[in-house]
Structure formats: structure tokens, C-alpha cells
mmCIF file with all atom_site columns, C-alpha atoms in Angstrom:
data_model
loop_
_atom_site.group_PDB
_atom_site.id
_atom_site.type_symbol
_atom_site.label_atom_id
_atom_site.label_alt_id
_atom_site.label_comp_id
_atom_site.label_asym_id
_atom_site.label_entity_id
_atom_site.label_seq_id
_atom_site.pdbx_PDB_ins_code
_atom_site.Cartn_x
_atom_site.Cartn_y
_atom_site.Cartn_z
_atom_site.occupancy
_atom_site.B_iso_or_equiv
_atom_site.pdbx_formal_charge
_atom_site.auth_seq_id
_atom_site.auth_comp_id
_atom_site.auth_asym_id
_atom_site.auth_atom_id
_atom_site.pdbx_PDB_model_num
ATOM 1   C CA . MET V 1 1   ? 88.775  106.281 89.904  1.00 85.00 ? 273 MET V CA 1
ATOM 2   C CA . ALA V 1 2   ? 90.109  102.761 89.424  1.00 94.00 ? 274 ALA V CA 1
ATOM 3   C CA . PRO V 1 3   ? 89.674  100.352 92.351  1.00 97.00 ? 275 PRO V CA 1
ATOM 4   C CA . MET V 1 4   ? 92.881  100.011 94.381  1.00 98.00 ? 276 MET V CA 1
ATOM 5   C CA . VAL V 1 5   ? 94.399  99.452  97.826  1.00 98.00 ? 277 VAL V CA 1
ATOM 6   C CA . ASP V 1 6   ? 97.248  101.611 99.178  1.00 98.00 ? 278 ASP V CA 1
ATOM 7   C CA . ALA V 1 7   ? 98.960  100.289 102.296 1.00 98.00 ? 279 ALA V CA 1
ATOM 8   C CA . ALA V 1 8   ? 102.486 99.905  103.683 1.00 98.00 ? 280 ALA V CA 1
ATOM 9   C CA . ASP V 1 9   ? 104.284 97.385  105.865 1.00 98.00 ? 281 ASP V CA 1
ATOM 10  C CA . GLN V 1 10  ? 103.198 98.112  109.438 1.00 98.00 ? 282 GLN V CA 1
ATOM 11  C CA . SER V 1 11  ? 103.133 97.018  113.053 1.00 97.00 ? 283 SER V CA 1
ATOM 12  C CA . VAL V 1 12  ? 100.109 94.900  113.955 1.00 97.00 ? 284 VAL V CA 1
ATOM 13  C CA . GLU V 1 13  ? 100.993 94.917  117.654 1.00 95.00 ? 285 GLU V CA 1
ATOM 14  C CA . ASN V 1 14  ? 97.702  96.696  118.450 1.00 96.00 ? 286 ASN V CA 1
ATOM 15  C CA . GLY V 1 15  ? 95.649  93.988  116.691 1.00 97.00 ? 287 GLY V CA 1
ATOM 16  C CA . VAL V 1 16  ? 94.736  96.215  113.730 1.00 98.00 ? 288 VAL V CA 1
ATOM 17  C CA . VAL V 1 17  ? 95.922  96.387  110.121 1.00 98.00 ? 289 VAL V CA 1
ATOM 18  C CA . SER V 1 18  ? 95.118  99.446  108.047 1.00 98.00 ? 290 SER V CA 1
ATOM 19  C CA . ALA V 1 19  ? 95.197  100.810 104.526 1.00 98.00 ? 291 ALA V CA 1
ATOM 20  C CA . SER V 1 20  ? 95.807  104.504 103.970 1.00 98.00 ? 292 SER V CA 1
ATOM 21  C CA . SER V 1 21  ? 93.399  104.501 101.016 1.00 98.00 ? 293 SER V CA 1
ATOM 22  C CA . VAL V 1 22  ? 91.021  102.045 99.351  1.00 98.00 ? 294 VAL V CA 1
ATOM 23  C CA . ILE V 1 23  ? 88.944  102.830 96.269  1.00 98.00 ? 295 ILE V CA 1
ATOM 24  C CA . ALA V 1 24  ? 85.937  100.527 95.964  1.00 97.00 ? 296 ALA V CA 1
ATOM 25  C CA . PRO V 1 25  ? 83.662  100.271 92.899  1.00 96.00 ? 297 PRO V CA 1
ATOM 26  C CA . ALA V 1 26  ? 80.664  99.690  95.212  1.00 95.00 ? 298 ALA V CA 1
ATOM 27  C CA . ASN V 1 27  ? 79.941  99.194  98.902  1.00 96.00 ? 299 ASN V CA 1
ATOM 28  C CA . GLY V 1 28  ? 81.897  96.187  100.128 1.00 97.00 ? 300 GLY V CA 1
ATOM 29  C CA . TRP V 1 29  ? 84.778  95.074  102.325 1.00 98.00 ? 301 TRP V CA 1
ATOM 30  C CA . MET V 1 30  ? 88.509  95.384  102.773 1.00 98.00 ? 302 MET V CA 1
ATOM 31  C CA . VAL V 1 31  ? 89.439  91.816  103.633 1.00 98.00 ? 303 VAL V CA 1
ATOM 32  C CA . VAL V 1 32  ? 92.747  90.805  105.224 1.00 98.00 ? 304 VAL V CA 1
ATOM 33  C CA . HIS V 1 33  ? 93.948  87.403  103.999 1.00 98.00 ? 305 HIS V CA 1
ATOM 34  C CA . ARG V 1 34  ? 97.050  85.547  105.100 1.00 98.00 ? 306 ARG V CA 1
ATOM 35  C CA . THR V 1 35  ? 99.439  84.961  102.189 1.00 97.00 ? 307 THR V CA 1
ATOM 36  C CA . ASP V 1 36  ? 103.030 83.927  101.506 1.00 96.00 ? 308 ASP V CA 1
ATOM 37  C CA . SER V 1 37  ? 105.643 84.151  98.761  1.00 94.00 ? 309 SER V CA 1
ATOM 38  C CA . GLU V 1 38  ? 103.269 82.343  96.354  1.00 95.00 ? 310 GLU V CA 1
ATOM 39  C CA . MET V 1 39  ? 100.909 85.371  96.657  1.00 94.00 ? 311 MET V CA 1
ATOM 40  C CA . LYS V 1 40  ? 97.737  83.270  96.843  1.00 94.00 ? 312 LYS V CA 1
ATOM 41  C CA . PRO V 1 41  ? 94.970  84.496  99.186  1.00 95.00 ? 313 PRO V CA 1
ATOM 42  C CA . GLY V 1 42  ? 94.786  82.372  102.313 1.00 95.00 ? 314 GLY V CA 1
ATOM 43  C CA . PRO V 1 43  ? 92.465  82.364  105.330 1.00 95.00 ? 315 PRO V CA 1
ATOM 44  C CA . VAL V 1 44  ? 90.684  85.575  106.304 1.00 97.00 ? 316 VAL V CA 1
ATOM 45  C CA . VAL V 1 45  ? 92.085  87.153  109.494 1.00 97.00 ? 317 VAL V CA 1
ATOM 46  C CA . GLY V 1 46  ? 90.139  90.432  109.481 1.00 98.00 ? 318 GLY V CA 1
ATOM 47  C CA . TYR V 1 47  ? 87.873  92.737  107.496 1.00 98.00 ? 319 TYR V CA 1
ATOM 48  C CA . ALA V 1 48  ? 86.423  96.240  107.499 1.00 98.00 ? 320 ALA V CA 1
ATOM 49  C CA . PRO V 1 49  ? 83.464  97.803  105.636 1.00 98.00 ? 321 PRO V CA 1
ATOM 50  C CA . LEU V 1 50  ? 84.022  100.020 102.596 1.00 98.00 ? 322 LEU V CA 1
ATOM 51  C CA . ARG V 1 51  ? 81.823  102.667 101.006 1.00 97.00 ? 323 ARG V CA 1
ATOM 52  C CA . GLU V 1 52  ? 81.650  103.079 97.245  1.00 97.00 ? 324 GLU V CA 1
ATOM 53  C CA . GLY V 1 53  ? 84.431  105.431 96.148  1.00 97.00 ? 325 GLY V CA 1
ATOM 54  C CA . GLU V 1 54  ? 87.462  106.524 98.131  1.00 98.00 ? 326 GLU V CA 1
ATOM 55  C CA . ASN V 1 55  ? 87.886  105.324 101.721 1.00 98.00 ? 327 ASN V CA 1
ATOM 56  C CA . THR V 1 56  ? 90.787  106.656 103.802 1.00 98.00 ? 328 THR V CA 1
ATOM 57  C CA . ASP V 1 57  ? 92.470  105.158 106.889 1.00 98.00 ? 329 ASP V CA 1
ATOM 58  C CA . VAL V 1 58  ? 90.559  101.861 106.672 1.00 98.00 ? 330 VAL V CA 1
ATOM 59  C CA . ALA V 1 59  ? 91.292  99.771  109.781 1.00 98.00 ? 331 ALA V CA 1
ATOM 60  C CA . ALA V 1 60  ? 90.494  96.072  110.153 1.00 98.00 ? 332 ALA V CA 1
ATOM 61  C CA . ILE V 1 61  ? 90.579  94.421  113.578 1.00 98.00 ? 333 ILE V CA 1
ATOM 62  C CA . LEU V 1 62  ? 92.559  91.190  113.362 1.00 98.00 ? 334 LEU V CA 1
ATOM 63  C CA . GLN V 1 63  ? 90.597  88.150  114.513 1.00 97.00 ? 335 GLN V CA 1
ATOM 64  C CA . GLU V 1 64  ? 93.659  86.018  115.208 1.00 96.00 ? 336 GLU V CA 1
ATOM 65  C CA . ASP V 1 65  ? 97.313  86.560  116.055 1.00 96.00 ? 337 ASP V CA 1
ATOM 66  C CA . VAL V 1 66  ? 99.616  87.795  113.305 1.00 97.00 ? 338 VAL V CA 1
ATOM 67  C CA . ALA V 1 67  ? 103.359 87.561  113.910 1.00 96.00 ? 339 ALA V CA 1
ATOM 68  C CA . THR V 1 68  ? 106.132 89.899  112.797 1.00 96.00 ? 340 THR V CA 1
ATOM 69  C CA . GLY V 1 69  ? 107.177 88.860  109.290 1.00 97.00 ? 341 GLY V CA 1
ATOM 70  C CA . ASP V 1 70  ? 103.763 87.417  108.348 1.00 98.00 ? 342 ASP V CA 1
ATOM 71  C CA . MET V 1 71  ? 102.558 88.520  104.903 1.00 98.00 ? 343 MET V CA 1
ATOM 72  C CA . LEU V 1 72  ? 99.025  89.897  104.646 1.00 98.00 ? 344 LEU V CA 1
ATOM 73  C CA . MET V 1 73  ? 96.957  90.555  101.525 1.00 98.00 ? 345 MET V CA 1
ATOM 74  C CA . LEU V 1 74  ? 94.538  93.496  101.840 1.00 98.00 ? 346 LEU V CA 1
ATOM 75  C CA . MET V 1 75  ? 91.865  92.852  99.217  1.00 98.00 ? 347 MET V CA 1
ATOM 76  C CA . VAL V 1 76  ? 88.670  94.548  98.030  1.00 98.00 ? 348 VAL V CA 1
ATOM 77  C CA . HIS V 1 77  ? 85.600  92.285  98.248  1.00 97.00 ? 349 HIS V CA 1
ATOM 78  C CA . GLY V 1 78  ? 82.056  93.068  97.170  1.00 95.00 ? 350 GLY V CA 1
ATOM 79  C CA . GLU V 1 79  ? 78.761  92.931  99.065  1.00 94.00 ? 351 GLU V CA 1
ATOM 80  C CA . ASP V 1 80  ? 77.067  90.586  96.613  1.00 88.00 ? 352 ASP V CA 1
ATOM 81  C CA . GLY V 1 81  ? 75.291  87.256  96.819  1.00 83.00 ? 353 GLY V CA 1
ATOM 82  C CA . GLY V 1 82  ? 74.998  86.841  100.551 1.00 83.00 ? 354 GLY V CA 1
ATOM 83  C CA . MET V 1 83  ? 71.936  86.379  102.718 1.00 88.00 ? 355 MET V CA 1
ATOM 84  C CA . SER V 1 84  ? 72.307  89.714  104.557 1.00 90.00 ? 356 SER V CA 1
ATOM 85  C CA . THR V 1 85  ? 73.449  93.164  103.502 1.00 90.00 ? 357 THR V CA 1
ATOM 86  C CA . GLY V 1 86  ? 76.102  94.574  105.829 1.00 91.00 ? 358 GLY V CA 1
ATOM 87  C CA . VAL V 1 87  ? 77.186  91.164  107.134 1.00 93.00 ? 359 VAL V CA 1
ATOM 88  C CA . PHE V 1 88  ? 80.506  89.774  105.863 1.00 94.00 ? 360 PHE V CA 1
ATOM 89  C CA . GLU V 1 89  ? 79.693  86.262  104.657 1.00 94.00 ? 361 GLU V CA 1
ATOM 90  C CA . TYR V 1 90  ? 82.731  85.169  102.597 1.00 94.00 ? 362 TYR V CA 1
ATOM 91  C CA . THR V 1 91  ? 84.749  82.037  103.265 1.00 86.00 ? 363 THR V CA 1
ATOM 92  C CA . LEU V 1 92  ? 87.602  80.822  101.023 1.00 82.00 ? 364 LEU V CA 1
ATOM 93  C CA . GLY V 1 93  ? 86.199  79.722  97.690  1.00 79.00 ? 365 GLY V CA 1
ATOM 94  C CA . ALA V 1 94  ? 82.657  80.976  98.357  1.00 84.00 ? 366 ALA V CA 1
ATOM 95  C CA . LYS V 1 95  ? 80.778  83.333  96.047  1.00 86.00 ? 367 LYS V CA 1
ATOM 96  C CA . GLU V 1 96  ? 79.114  85.415  98.796  1.00 93.00 ? 368 GLU V CA 1
ATOM 97  C CA . ASP V 1 97  ? 80.845  88.765  99.331  1.00 95.00 ? 369 ASP V CA 1
ATOM 98  C CA . GLY V 1 98  ? 83.687  87.562  97.093  1.00 94.00 ? 370 GLY V CA 1
ATOM 99  C CA . PRO V 1 99  ? 86.723  89.383  95.733  1.00 95.00 ? 371 PRO V CA 1
ATOM 100 C CA . ILE V 1 100 ? 86.425  92.127  93.130  1.00 94.00 ? 372 ILE V CA 1
ATOM 101 C CA . LYS V 1 101 ? 88.424  91.556  89.937  1.00 94.00 ? 373 LYS V CA 1
ATOM 102 C CA . ILE V 1 102 ? 89.429  94.160  87.349  1.00 93.00 ? 374 ILE V CA 1
ATOM 103 C CA . ASP V 1 103 ? 90.711  92.714  84.045  1.00 94.00 ? 375 ASP V CA 1
ATOM 104 C CA . ASP V 1 104 ? 90.690  89.313  85.794  1.00 94.00 ? 376 ASP V CA 1
ATOM 105 C CA . LYS V 1 105 ? 93.098  90.587  88.488  1.00 95.00 ? 377 LYS V CA 1
ATOM 106 C CA . LEU V 1 106 ? 92.373  90.853  92.209  1.00 96.00 ? 378 LEU V CA 1
ATOM 107 C CA . VAL V 1 107 ? 92.296  94.374  93.668  1.00 98.00 ? 379 VAL V CA 1
ATOM 108 C CA . MET V 1 108 ? 94.783  93.995  96.508  1.00 98.00 ? 380 MET V CA 1
ATOM 109 C CA . LYS V 1 109 ? 98.058  95.001  98.170  1.00 98.00 ? 381 LYS V CA 1
ATOM 110 C CA . VAL V 1 110 ? 100.443 92.684  100.031 1.00 98.00 ? 382 VAL V CA 1
ATOM 111 C CA . ILE V 1 111 ? 102.146 93.989  103.168 1.00 98.00 ? 383 ILE V CA 1
ATOM 112 C CA . THR V 1 112 ? 104.415 92.475  105.804 1.00 98.00 ? 384 THR V CA 1
ATOM 113 C CA . ALA V 1 113 ? 103.643 92.694  109.520 1.00 98.00 ? 385 ALA V CA 1
ATOM 114 C CA . GLN V 1 114 ? 106.423 94.504  111.382 1.00 95.00 ? 386 GLN V CA 1
#
């Protein structure tokens, strides 16, 4: 199965954003980045662990407020290069636990907070 993220626009009123399905090529993370109409990944506002293969109903607790209309990028990141396994260590531009790319494209889905 090819890596992918399936998610829809949703309410984040409860402080959680979720994907109905995420396929990961290895254990890693579903990372929630802020984004905008330029579709570039911005700061990380939440993340959730992924198992290799298909993951269903993946929910990430938001670590800061997200307003209605904000665009969020749900992206698959790996579990590579960090100091600790099972600890999310990525920051923008870092190599630790960085984004997965397939054919030089990020594995992600952009949604809008309702």
C-alpha cells in the first residue's frame, strides 16, 4: 500500500484533529503543521504515533489554539535520526523524525478547521 493520509475538513473545538486513515511505510508520526494558501508546512501544532501499515482514526491532540478557517497539513513523518525511539523530536528544518517523501513529494493532506 502506498503511503497516504485521508482526512476531511473538521471541527477542532475539542482540541483534536484526526485522520480517518494513514498508511505509513514504517513506524513514525502523523504531524499536524499549520499551513496557508502557499501550502508550505509551518509550525507543528500536534502529532500522533503511527504504526507501519494502515492506521485508522488517528487523533492528534492540538498543542495550541487553532481557529475556525485555519488550514492544517496532516503529514507522515518518520522515526529516524533522533536520540530516542518513541519520542517526537522534529522541529522545522531538522532531520530528526523528519517528513517522509515519495517521488520527492510530501505524504500529506491539507484540511480546514471548521
